[in-house]
Coordinates of C-alpha atoms in Angstrom, one line a residue:
Chain A
M1 CA 86.2 126.1 112.1
V2 CA 82.7 127.3 112.6
N3 CA 83.7 130.9 111.9
E4 CA 85.3 129.9 108.7
T5 CA 82.3 128.1 107.3
S6 CA 80.0 130.9 108.2
T7 CA 82.1 133.6 106.5
L8 CA 82.4 131.3 103.5
A9 CA 78.7 130.9 103.4
G10 CA 78.2 134.6 103.8
A11 CA 80.6 135.3 100.9
K12 CA 78.7 133.0 98.7
I13 CA 75.4 134.7 99.3
A14 CA 76.9 138.2 98.9
A15 CA 78.8 137.3 95.7
P16 CA 77.5 139.4 92.8
G17 CA 76.3 137.6 89.8
P18 CA 72.9 137.8 88.1
R19 CA 73.2 134.3 86.7
A20 CA 73.2 131.3 89.0
Q21 CA 76.8 130.0 89.4
I22 CA 77.5 126.4 88.6
S23 CA 78.3 124.8 91.9
P24 CA 81.6 122.9 92.2
R25 CA 79.6 119.7 92.7
V26 CA 78.0 120.0 89.4
W27 CA 81.3 120.7 87.8
K28 CA 82.7 117.6 89.4
I29 CA 79.9 115.4 88.2
L30 CA 80.2 116.8 84.7
G31 CA 83.9 116.1 84.7
I32 CA 83.4 112.6 85.8
L33 CA 80.8 112.0 83.1
V34 CA 83.2 113.4 80.4
I35 CA 86.0 111.1 81.7
L36 CA 83.7 108.1 81.6
A37 CA 82.5 109.0 78.1
I38 CA 86.1 109.1 77.0
A39 CA 86.8 105.9 78.8
C40 CA 84.0 104.3 76.9
I41 CA 85.1 105.3 73.4
L42 CA 88.8 104.8 74.0
P43 CA 88.8 101.1 72.9
L44 CA 87.8 102.1 69.4
G45 CA 91.1 104.0 68.8
L46 CA 93.6 101.9 70.7
S47 CA 95.6 98.8 69.8
N48 CA 94.8 95.6 71.7
Y49 CA 98.1 95.8 73.6
R50 CA 97.5 99.4 74.8
L51 CA 94.0 98.4 75.7
F52 CA 95.3 95.5 77.7
Q53 CA 97.6 97.9 79.6
L54 CA 94.7 100.3 80.2
T55 CA 92.6 97.4 81.6
L56 CA 95.4 96.5 84.0
A57 CA 95.6 100.2 85.0
L58 CA 92.0 100.0 86.0
V59 CA 92.7 96.8 88.0
Y60 CA 95.6 98.6 89.8
A61 CA 93.3 101.6 90.4
I62 CA 90.9 99.3 92.4
A63 CA 93.8 97.8 94.3
I64 CA 95.3 101.2 95.1
L65 CA 91.9 102.5 96.3
G66 CA 91.9 99.5 98.6
L67 CA 95.3 100.3 99.9
N68 CA 94.2 103.9 100.3
I69 CA 91.3 103.0 102.5
L70 CA 93.8 101.4 104.9
T71 CA 97.0 103.5 104.6
G72 CA 95.7 106.8 103.3
Y73 CA 92.5 107.2 105.2
N74 CA 93.1 105.0 108.3
G75 CA 96.8 105.5 108.6
Q76 CA 97.7 101.9 109.0
I77 CA 100.9 101.4 107.0
S78 CA 100.7 98.3 104.8
L79 CA 103.8 97.3 102.8
G80 CA 102.2 93.9 102.0
H81 CA 99.1 94.5 100.0
G82 CA 100.5 92.3 97.2
A83 CA 99.7 89.4 99.4
F84 CA 96.0 90.2 99.3
Y85 CA 96.2 90.8 95.6
A86 CA 97.8 87.4 95.3
I87 CA 95.1 85.7 97.4
G88 CA 92.4 87.3 95.2
A89 CA 94.1 86.2 92.0
Y90 CA 94.7 82.7 93.3
V91 CA 91.1 82.2 94.5
A92 CA 89.8 83.3 91.1
A93 CA 92.2 81.1 89.3
I94 CA 91.6 78.0 91.4
L95 CA 87.9 78.4 91.2
M96 CA 88.0 78.7 87.4
N97 CA 90.6 76.0 86.9
T98 CA 89.6 73.3 89.4
Y99 CA 85.9 73.9 90.0
N100 CA 84.8 75.4 86.7
V101 CA 83.2 78.4 88.2
P102 CA 82.3 81.0 85.6
Y103 CA 84.8 83.9 85.6
W104 CA 82.4 86.6 86.7
A105 CA 81.3 84.6 89.7
T106 CA 84.8 84.2 91.0
I107 CA 85.2 88.0 91.7
P108 CA 82.7 88.3 94.6
I109 CA 84.0 85.1 96.1
A110 CA 87.6 86.3 95.9
G111 CA 86.5 89.6 97.4
F112 CA 84.8 87.8 100.3
V113 CA 87.7 85.5 101.0
C114 CA 90.0 88.5 101.1
L115 CA 87.6 90.4 103.4
V116 CA 87.8 87.5 105.9
V117 CA 91.5 87.1 105.6
G118 CA 92.1 90.8 105.8
F119 CA 89.8 91.1 108.9
L120 CA 91.6 88.2 110.6
F121 CA 95.0 89.8 109.8
G122 CA 93.7 93.1 111.0
L123 CA 93.0 91.7 114.5
P124 CA 96.6 91.1 115.6
A125 CA 97.4 94.3 113.6
L126 CA 95.4 96.2 116.2
R127 CA 98.2 95.7 118.6
L128 CA 100.8 96.9 116.1
E129 CA 101.4 100.6 115.7
G130 CA 103.1 102.5 113.0
H131 CA 106.4 100.9 112.2
Y132 CA 105.6 97.5 113.6
L133 CA 102.7 97.1 111.3
A134 CA 104.8 98.2 108.4
L135 CA 107.4 95.6 109.5
A136 CA 105.0 92.7 109.8
T137 CA 103.3 93.5 106.4
F138 CA 106.8 93.9 104.9
A139 CA 107.6 90.3 106.1
L140 CA 104.3 89.1 104.7
A141 CA 105.1 90.6 101.3
V142 CA 108.5 88.9 101.2
A143 CA 107.1 85.5 102.4
T144 CA 104.2 85.4 99.9
P145 CA 105.9 83.8 96.9
Q146 CA 107.3 81.0 99.2
L147 CA 103.9 80.3 100.7
L148 CA 102.3 80.1 97.2
K149 CA 104.9 77.6 96.1
Y150 CA 104.4 75.4 99.1
K151 CA 104.1 71.7 98.0
A152 CA 101.2 70.8 100.2
I153 CA 98.9 73.1 98.3
A154 CA 100.5 72.6 94.9
N155 CA 97.5 70.5 93.7
W156 CA 95.4 73.7 93.7
T157 CA 98.0 76.3 93.1
G158 CA 100.1 74.5 90.5
G159 CA 103.2 75.1 92.5
V160 CA 106.0 77.0 90.8
E161 CA 104.4 76.8 87.3
G162 CA 101.2 78.5 88.4
I163 CA 97.9 78.2 86.6
N164 CA 97.1 79.0 83.0
L165 CA 93.6 80.2 82.4
L166 CA 91.4 80.8 79.4
K167 CA 90.4 84.3 78.4
P168 CA 86.7 84.7 78.6
D169 CA 84.9 85.3 75.3
A170 CA 82.7 88.4 74.8
P171 CA 79.0 87.7 74.7
A172 CA 77.8 87.7 71.1
W173 CA 75.4 90.6 71.4
M174 CA 78.2 93.1 72.2
H175 CA 80.1 92.8 68.9
V176 CA 83.5 93.3 70.4
D177 CA 86.5 91.1 70.7
S178 CA 87.7 89.6 73.9
D179 CA 90.2 92.3 74.8
Q180 CA 87.7 95.0 74.3
Y181 CA 85.1 93.1 76.3
L182 CA 87.5 92.6 79.2
Y183 CA 88.2 96.3 79.2
Y184 CA 84.5 97.2 79.4
F185 CA 84.0 94.5 82.0
T186 CA 86.8 95.9 84.2
L187 CA 85.6 99.4 83.6
A188 CA 82.1 98.5 84.9
I189 CA 83.5 96.9 88.0
T190 CA 85.9 99.8 88.6
V191 CA 83.0 102.3 88.4
V192 CA 81.0 100.2 90.9
M193 CA 83.9 99.8 93.3
F194 CA 84.7 103.5 93.2
V195 CA 81.1 104.5 93.8
I196 CA 80.9 102.2 96.7
G197 CA 84.2 103.5 98.0
W198 CA 83.1 107.1 97.6
N199 CA 79.9 106.4 99.5
L200 CA 81.8 104.6 102.3
L201 CA 84.5 107.3 102.7
R202 CA 82.5 110.5 102.5
G203 CA 80.2 109.6 105.3
R204 CA 80.4 108.5 108.9
V205 CA 82.7 105.6 108.4
G206 CA 85.2 107.7 106.4
R207 CA 85.2 110.4 109.1
A208 CA 85.8 107.8 111.7
L209 CA 88.7 106.3 109.8
V210 CA 90.3 109.7 109.4
A211 CA 89.7 110.6 113.0
I212 CA 91.4 107.3 114.1
R213 CA 94.4 108.2 111.9
D214 CA 94.8 111.7 113.1
H215 CA 94.1 111.3 116.8
P216 CA 93.1 107.8 118.0
V217 CA 92.6 108.9 121.6
A218 CA 90.2 111.7 120.7
A219 CA 88.4 109.4 118.3
E220 CA 87.8 106.9 121.0
A221 CA 86.6 109.7 123.3
M222 CA 84.1 110.7 120.7
G223 CA 82.6 107.3 120.7
V224 CA 84.3 105.8 117.6
N225 CA 84.8 102.1 118.1
T226 CA 88.5 102.1 117.2
A227 CA 89.2 98.4 117.2
Y228 CA 86.2 97.6 115.0
H229 CA 86.9 100.3 112.5
K230 CA 90.6 99.5 112.2
A231 CA 90.0 95.8 111.7
M232 CA 87.1 96.5 109.3
A233 CA 89.3 98.9 107.4
F234 CA 91.8 96.1 107.0
G235 CA 89.1 93.8 105.8
V236 CA 87.5 96.2 103.3
S237 CA 90.9 97.2 102.1
A238 CA 91.8 93.6 101.5
L239 CA 88.5 93.1 99.8
Y240 CA 89.2 95.8 97.2
T241 CA 92.7 94.5 96.6
G242 CA 91.4 91.0 96.3
V243 CA 88.8 92.0 93.8
A244 CA 91.5 93.7 91.8
G245 CA 93.6 90.5 92.1
A246 CA 90.8 88.4 90.8
I247 CA 90.2 90.7 87.8
G248 CA 93.9 90.8 87.2
A249 CA 94.1 87.0 87.0
I250 CA 91.2 86.9 84.6
V251 CA 92.7 89.7 82.4
V252 CA 96.2 88.3 82.3
A253 CA 94.9 84.7 82.2
Y254 CA 97.8 83.4 84.2
V255 CA 98.9 83.3 87.8
A256 CA 102.3 82.3 89.1
P257 CA 104.0 82.8 92.6
D258 CA 106.8 84.9 91.3
S259 CA 104.6 87.6 89.9
F260 CA 103.3 88.3 93.4
D261 CA 106.7 89.1 94.9
F262 CA 107.6 91.8 97.3
L263 CA 107.9 94.4 94.5
L264 CA 104.2 94.1 93.7
S265 CA 103.4 95.5 97.1
I266 CA 105.8 98.3 96.6
F267 CA 104.3 98.9 93.1
L268 CA 100.9 99.5 94.7
L269 CA 102.5 101.7 97.3
V270 CA 104.2 103.8 94.6
G271 CA 100.8 104.3 93.0
L272 CA 99.3 105.3 96.2
V273 CA 102.0 107.8 97.1
V274 CA 102.3 109.4 93.6
G275 CA 98.5 109.4 93.0
G276 CA 97.7 110.9 96.4
L277 CA 97.2 109.7 99.9
A278 CA 93.6 109.8 101.2
S279 CA 92.2 110.7 97.8
I280 CA 89.8 108.7 95.7
S281 CA 90.7 110.2 92.4
G282 CA 94.4 109.8 93.4
A283 CA 94.0 106.0 93.0
I284 CA 93.3 106.5 89.3
Y285 CA 96.3 108.9 88.7
G286 CA 98.5 106.5 90.6
A287 CA 97.4 103.5 88.6
L288 CA 98.0 105.3 85.3
F289 CA 101.4 106.3 86.6
I290 CA 102.6 102.9 87.6
Q291 CA 101.2 101.3 84.5
F292 CA 102.5 103.8 81.9
A293 CA 105.6 105.4 83.5
P294 CA 107.7 102.2 83.1
N295 CA 107.0 102.2 79.3
F296 CA 109.0 105.4 79.0
A297 CA 111.8 104.3 81.2
A298 CA 112.2 100.7 80.1
D299 CA 114.3 101.7 77.1
L300 CA 117.1 102.9 79.3
S301 CA 117.5 99.7 81.3
K302 CA 115.6 96.9 82.9
A303 CA 116.2 98.6 86.3
A304 CA 115.3 102.1 85.2
P305 CA 111.6 102.0 86.0
W306 CA 112.2 101.0 89.6
A307 CA 114.9 103.7 90.0
I308 CA 112.4 106.2 88.8
F309 CA 109.7 104.8 91.1
G310 CA 112.1 105.2 94.0
I311 CA 112.9 108.8 93.1
F312 CA 109.2 109.6 92.6
M313 CA 108.4 108.2 96.0
I314 CA 111.0 110.3 97.8
G315 CA 110.1 113.3 95.7
A316 CA 106.4 113.0 96.5
V317 CA 107.1 113.0 100.2
Y318 CA 109.3 116.1 99.9
V319 CA 107.6 118.2 97.2
M320 CA 104.0 116.9 96.8
P321 CA 102.7 115.1 99.9
G322 CA 99.2 115.1 98.4
G323 CA 100.4 113.5 95.2
V324 CA 99.0 114.2 91.8
A325 CA 95.5 114.5 93.2
S326 CA 96.4 117.6 95.2
F327 CA 98.3 119.0 92.3
V328 CA 95.2 118.6 90.0
Q329 CA 93.1 120.2 92.8
I330 CA 95.4 123.2 93.0
V331 CA 95.5 123.8 89.3
W332 CA 91.7 123.3 89.0
D333 CA 91.1 125.8 91.8
R334 CA 93.4 128.3 90.2
I335 CA 91.6 128.0 86.9
R336 CA 88.3 128.5 88.6
R337 CA 89.5 131.6 90.4
M338 CA 90.8 133.0 87.2
L339 CA 87.4 132.5 85.5
A340 CA 85.2 133.6 88.4
P341 CA 85.7 137.4 88.2
A342 CA 85.3 137.3 84.5
R343 CA 82.0 135.7 84.9
G344 CA 80.9 138.2 87.6
T345 CA 81.3 141.3 85.5
Chain B
M1 CA 124.5 63.9 116.0
S2 CA 127.0 65.0 113.5
T3 CA 124.4 66.5 111.2
F4 CA 122.7 68.1 114.2
L5 CA 126.0 69.8 115.2
H6 CA 126.6 70.8 111.6
Q7 CA 123.2 72.4 111.5
V8 CA 123.9 74.2 114.8
F9 CA 127.2 75.5 113.6
S10 CA 126.0 76.8 110.2
G11 CA 123.1 78.2 112.1
L12 CA 125.5 80.1 114.3
A13 CA 127.3 81.4 111.2
T14 CA 124.2 82.8 109.5
G15 CA 123.0 83.8 113.0
G16 CA 126.1 86.0 113.2
I17 CA 125.1 87.7 110.0
Y18 CA 121.5 88.3 111.3
A19 CA 123.0 89.5 114.5
S20 CA 125.1 92.1 112.7
V21 CA 122.2 93.4 110.6
A22 CA 119.9 93.4 113.7
L23 CA 122.5 95.4 115.5
A24 CA 122.6 97.9 112.7
L25 CA 118.8 98.2 112.9
V26 CA 118.9 98.6 116.7
M27 CA 121.5 101.3 116.4
I28 CA 119.3 103.4 114.2
Y29 CA 116.2 102.6 116.1
Q30 CA 117.7 103.6 119.5
A31 CA 118.9 106.9 118.1
T32 CA 115.9 107.9 116.1
N33 CA 113.0 105.5 116.8
L34 CA 112.9 104.6 113.1
I35 CA 113.2 101.1 111.6
N36 CA 115.5 101.3 108.6
F37 CA 113.8 99.3 105.9
A38 CA 116.7 100.0 103.5
Q39 CA 119.4 98.5 105.8
G40 CA 119.5 95.3 103.8
E41 CA 119.8 97.0 100.4
M42 CA 122.5 99.4 101.7
A43 CA 124.5 96.4 102.8
M44 CA 123.9 94.7 99.5
F45 CA 125.2 97.7 97.6
S46 CA 128.3 97.9 99.8
T47 CA 129.0 94.2 99.0
Y48 CA 128.9 95.1 95.3
I49 CA 131.4 97.9 95.9
A50 CA 133.7 95.3 97.5
W51 CA 133.1 92.9 94.6
S52 CA 134.1 95.4 92.0
L53 CA 137.2 96.4 94.0
I54 CA 138.3 92.8 94.3
N55 CA 137.6 92.2 90.6
A56 CA 139.8 95.2 89.8
G57 CA 142.7 93.4 91.6
V58 CA 142.6 95.0 95.0
P59 CA 143.6 92.5 97.7
Y60 CA 140.7 91.2 99.8
W61 CA 141.4 92.9 103.1
L62 CA 142.3 96.3 101.6
A63 CA 139.0 96.1 99.6
F64 CA 137.3 95.2 102.9
L65 CA 138.6 98.3 104.6
I66 CA 137.8 100.6 101.7
T67 CA 134.3 99.2 101.5
V68 CA 133.7 99.7 105.2
T69 CA 135.0 103.3 105.0
V70 CA 132.9 104.1 101.9
S71 CA 129.8 102.6 103.5
F72 CA 130.4 104.6 106.7
I73 CA 130.6 107.8 104.7
G74 CA 127.7 106.8 102.5
G75 CA 125.5 106.0 105.5
M76 CA 126.2 109.5 107.0
V77 CA 125.4 111.2 103.7
I78 CA 122.1 109.3 103.4
E79 CA 121.1 110.3 106.8
R80 CA 122.0 114.0 106.3
V81 CA 120.7 114.4 102.8
I82 CA 117.6 112.1 102.5
I83 CA 116.4 110.9 105.9
R84 CA 116.7 114.0 108.1
P85 CA 114.7 116.3 105.9
A86 CA 112.0 113.7 105.7
V87 CA 111.8 113.2 109.4
K88 CA 111.6 117.0 109.8
R89 CA 108.8 117.6 107.5
S90 CA 106.8 114.4 107.3
S91 CA 104.7 112.0 109.3
L92 CA 105.7 108.5 110.1
L93 CA 104.1 107.3 106.9
G94 CA 106.2 109.7 104.9
V95 CA 109.4 108.5 106.5
V96 CA 108.5 104.8 105.9
I97 CA 107.8 105.8 102.2
V98 CA 111.2 107.5 102.0
F99 CA 112.9 104.3 103.4
I100 CA 111.2 102.2 100.9
G101 CA 112.2 104.7 98.2
V102 CA 115.8 104.3 99.2
L103 CA 115.5 100.6 99.2
V104 CA 114.1 100.5 95.7
I105 CA 116.7 102.9 94.4
F106 CA 119.6 100.9 95.8
N107 CA 118.1 97.7 94.5
S108 CA 117.6 99.0 91.0
L109 CA 120.9 100.8 90.9
A110 CA 122.7 97.6 91.7
G111 CA 120.8 95.8 89.0
W112 CA 121.5 98.7 86.6
I113 CA 125.2 98.9 87.3
F114 CA 126.1 95.3 88.0
S115 CA 123.3 93.4 86.2
Y116 CA 120.9 90.9 87.8
T117 CA 123.1 87.9 87.1
I118 CA 124.2 86.0 90.2
K119 CA 127.9 86.5 91.1
S120 CA 130.1 84.5 93.3
F121 CA 131.9 86.4 96.0
P122 CA 135.3 85.3 97.4
S123 CA 135.8 84.3 101.0
P124 CA 139.0 85.5 102.8
F125 CA 139.2 82.3 104.7
P126 CA 140.9 79.0 103.6
E127 CA 138.9 76.4 101.7
Q128 CA 140.1 73.6 104.0
A129 CA 138.1 73.2 107.2
L130 CA 140.0 73.8 110.4
F131 CA 141.6 70.6 111.6
N132 CA 139.7 68.9 108.8
N133 CA 136.6 68.8 111.0
T134 CA 133.2 68.0 109.4
Y135 CA 131.1 70.2 111.5
V136 CA 131.9 73.7 110.4
S137 CA 133.6 75.1 107.3
S138 CA 136.4 77.7 107.6
H139 CA 134.2 80.4 106.2
E140 CA 131.4 79.8 108.7
L141 CA 133.9 79.9 111.5
G142 CA 135.5 83.0 110.1
A143 CA 132.1 84.7 109.8
I144 CA 131.3 83.9 113.4
I145 CA 134.6 85.2 114.5
T146 CA 134.3 88.4 112.4
T147 CA 130.9 89.0 113.9
L148 CA 132.3 88.7 117.4
V149 CA 135.2 91.0 116.6
V150 CA 132.9 93.6 115.2
L151 CA 130.8 93.3 118.4
G152 CA 133.9 93.6 120.6
I153 CA 135.1 96.7 118.7
L154 CA 131.6 98.3 119.0
Y155 CA 131.4 97.5 122.7
G156 CA 134.8 99.0 123.3
F157 CA 133.8 102.1 121.3
F158 CA 130.6 102.7 123.1
R159 CA 131.9 101.8 126.5
F160 CA 135.4 103.3 126.6
T161 CA 135.6 106.3 124.3
P162 CA 134.2 109.8 124.8
L163 CA 132.7 109.8 121.4
G164 CA 130.8 106.6 122.2
L165 CA 129.6 108.0 125.4
A166 CA 128.4 111.1 123.6
M167 CA 126.5 109.0 121.1
R168 CA 124.8 107.0 123.8
A169 CA 123.9 110.2 125.5
A170 CA 122.5 111.7 122.3
A171 CA 120.3 108.6 121.8
Q172 CA 119.1 108.5 125.4
N173 CA 118.3 112.1 126.0
P174 CA 118.8 114.4 123.0
V175 CA 117.7 117.6 124.6
S176 CA 120.0 117.4 127.7
S177 CA 122.8 116.2 125.5
R178 CA 122.4 119.3 123.3
L179 CA 122.6 121.4 126.5
V180 CA 125.9 119.9 127.6
G181 CA 127.4 120.6 124.1
I182 CA 127.0 117.3 122.3
R183 CA 126.2 117.9 118.6
V184 CA 123.2 115.6 118.5
G185 CA 122.6 115.9 114.8
W186 CA 126.1 114.7 114.0
M187 CA 125.8 111.9 116.5
L188 CA 122.7 110.6 114.6
A189 CA 124.6 110.8 111.3
L190 CA 127.5 109.0 113.0
G191 CA 125.1 106.3 114.1
W192 CA 123.9 105.9 110.6
G193 CA 127.5 105.6 109.3
L194 CA 128.3 102.9 111.9
A195 CA 125.1 101.0 111.0
A196 CA 126.0 101.2 107.3
A197 CA 129.5 100.0 108.0
I198 CA 128.3 97.0 110.1
G199 CA 125.8 96.2 107.4
A200 CA 128.7 96.2 104.9
V201 CA 130.7 93.7 107.0
A202 CA 127.6 91.5 107.3
G203 CA 127.0 91.7 103.5
M204 CA 130.6 90.7 102.7
M205 CA 130.4 87.8 105.2
V206 CA 127.1 86.4 103.8
A207 CA 127.8 86.9 100.1
P208 CA 130.1 83.8 99.8
M209 CA 127.4 81.6 101.3
V210 CA 124.3 82.9 99.4
Y211 CA 126.0 84.4 96.3
L212 CA 125.8 88.0 95.3
D213 CA 122.7 89.4 93.6
P214 CA 120.6 92.5 94.0
N215 CA 117.9 90.7 96.1
M216 CA 120.5 88.9 98.3
M217 CA 119.6 90.8 101.5
Q218 CA 115.8 90.8 101.3
G219 CA 115.4 87.5 103.2
I220 CA 118.3 88.3 105.5
L221 CA 116.7 91.6 106.4
I222 CA 113.5 89.8 107.4
Y223 CA 115.5 87.5 109.7
A224 CA 117.3 90.4 111.1
F225 CA 114.0 92.1 111.9
A226 CA 112.9 88.9 113.6
A227 CA 116.2 88.8 115.6
A228 CA 115.9 92.4 116.6
L229 CA 112.3 92.0 117.7
L230 CA 113.0 88.8 119.5
G231 CA 115.8 90.3 121.5
G232 CA 114.1 93.6 122.1
I233 CA 114.5 96.3 119.5
D234 CA 116.0 98.8 122.0
N235 CA 118.6 96.4 123.4
P236 CA 121.8 95.8 121.4
W237 CA 122.8 92.7 123.3
G238 CA 119.4 91.2 123.1
S239 CA 119.3 91.7 119.4
V240 CA 122.7 90.0 118.9
L241 CA 121.6 87.1 121.0
G242 CA 118.3 87.1 119.1
G243 CA 120.3 86.9 115.9
F244 CA 122.1 83.8 116.9
I245 CA 118.9 82.2 118.2
V246 CA 117.1 83.0 115.0
G247 CA 120.0 81.6 112.9
V248 CA 120.1 78.3 114.8
L249 CA 116.3 78.0 115.0
E250 CA 116.0 78.6 111.2
N251 CA 118.5 75.9 110.4
L252 CA 117.0 73.3 112.8
I253 CA 113.4 74.0 111.7
G254 CA 114.5 73.8 108.1
A255 CA 116.3 70.5 108.7
Y256 CA 113.8 68.7 111.0
L257 CA 110.4 70.3 110.8
F258 CA 109.2 72.1 107.7
G259 CA 111.9 71.8 105.1
T260 CA 113.7 74.8 103.6
E261 CA 110.8 76.1 101.4
L262 CA 109.0 77.8 104.2
K263 CA 111.9 79.4 105.9
L264 CA 110.8 82.9 105.3
S265 CA 107.3 82.1 106.5
V266 CA 108.9 80.9 109.8
A267 CA 110.5 84.4 110.1
L268 CA 107.1 86.0 109.4
I269 CA 105.3 83.9 112.0
L270 CA 108.1 84.7 114.5
I271 CA 107.8 88.4 113.8
V272 CA 104.0 88.5 114.2
A273 CA 104.1 86.2 117.3
V274 CA 106.7 88.4 119.0
L275 CA 104.9 91.6 118.1
V276 CA 101.5 90.3 119.3
F277 CA 102.5 88.4 122.4
K278 CA 105.6 90.1 123.7
P279 CA 106.2 93.3 121.8
T280 CA 109.2 94.2 124.0
G281 CA 111.0 91.0 123.0
L282 CA 113.0 89.0 125.5
F283 CA 115.2 91.7 126.8
G284 CA 113.5 95.0 125.8
K285 CA 112.3 97.7 128.1
V286 CA 108.6 98.0 128.7
L287 CA 107.5 101.4 127.6
V288 CA 104.5 103.0 129.3
T289 CA 102.9 105.9 127.5
R290 CA 100.8 108.5 129.2
V291 CA 97.9 109.8 127.4

């Protein structure tokens, strides 16, 4: 490891080139800025329906990033993240509907509630390894719609019918309609959540999570507080997914138990696997995939999107374990390598 | 009293189904240390095969036999073609993802081919209850007996045949089994085939009670998980007993405590409680890992 880095560093110094090379980091930031600029002007050219879909894709990106913190980085398999999405959505909907809380204020509350619930679920989960955690969360996902329909809480949740919400209006100074406004609103939160996630995962906490995933005993020996980090990963992961759920409820303006069934959890898992495990940008690729791939398949049959999801999941494990993110990385590296000698001469 | 007995008997009938699926899960778990999340959907698909055979005019028991055979072969093919390469090249997470992929594919295939509308599935047993009793319907009784027969056959197979012995050996100690000439890989595939066949029987027994649709087995799989965990996931007898216990508990709790709306949550609580407080279940082996 040490040897490798030193030779790499040596190669960099020795590399011929009169002009200062643009470092990969700068390239990355430039790329992100370009993508953000495109994301900002996109609403001008898209129909409201496409824009709505894109907004939802952003929502899923936040949720998948949350799932990635837990499953991708920390290695705790969750097949039940739809439950946290549902909690976030319901907290937002109940606050708006019953207590007249403004829509933007519901998002942090929903996130906080999910943080607490996720942390509490994470405590017993400490005792569950691998399969068993997958099994428990699988059961959670299947039981969620029933819990949401439960009569004793129907006063708040609206029972089977769910809750209808009003779409928030855009503030007058922005001169956009409400769909466009919701898109920018979601985009802003997505950027904030991704920056926070990036800061969290690249540093000490991120390394601790990965260490626990790859070798729990060694991590413990190195002084990582395994129990705390695992439970906290659960909490933060639930927070992300809950925030996504809250925005999802605001954007769709409707929540009902049957939209948070077991398939929602699998939906997020498909996004995670196809986008790329343990990759921040992967969350975005995955979200775009689960949002737009069904559009192409739905013409065949109502069942076709899910058949394709299943094939992609298995295919990703066999062919592309790093998902789209690793594919993009490989292509990008190849392009850079092809350009590099040309620049040197 | 009469309603109580009725609840117990119908609990035993569904319990038999849970016991069968739990047994299928345990079988795969013992051999490979994997929990087959797709077990329920495989059974559901088998039931659809039986349904289309019966609809095409094949007599019930012939359709039953064909379905069990097809499921057996299908289970072996799935193990050899999809699961084994995944186990070889991927981590636990990858394997779980492959299982979920198989689950999703079967679910959507069933919806694609047979549509999502709910279908009624015939019962091979008479409509009239035995001796006109009011406690248990003929189908429930038949389901219980079928479960017991399946268990008996399996017991005989594992206890008294050389092949059964080889399969047990392969599950217990693959390396030594290979050294004495048992083809461990094929034993695993055989285990998958048997599990799929048991699942098919369970599916055909439960379909007349809950009606046939692509999501039929999701709840049942959760109960089977609960049963397998309660009895100890490495103990076939424990898991069968667990199945019957869960079936009766589910019915009694549904009738006297919470009502039927929260049935699945009861299973969820049971699963989490067993995993947290007694991960080995009632009859499982305590595993000690050295670090």
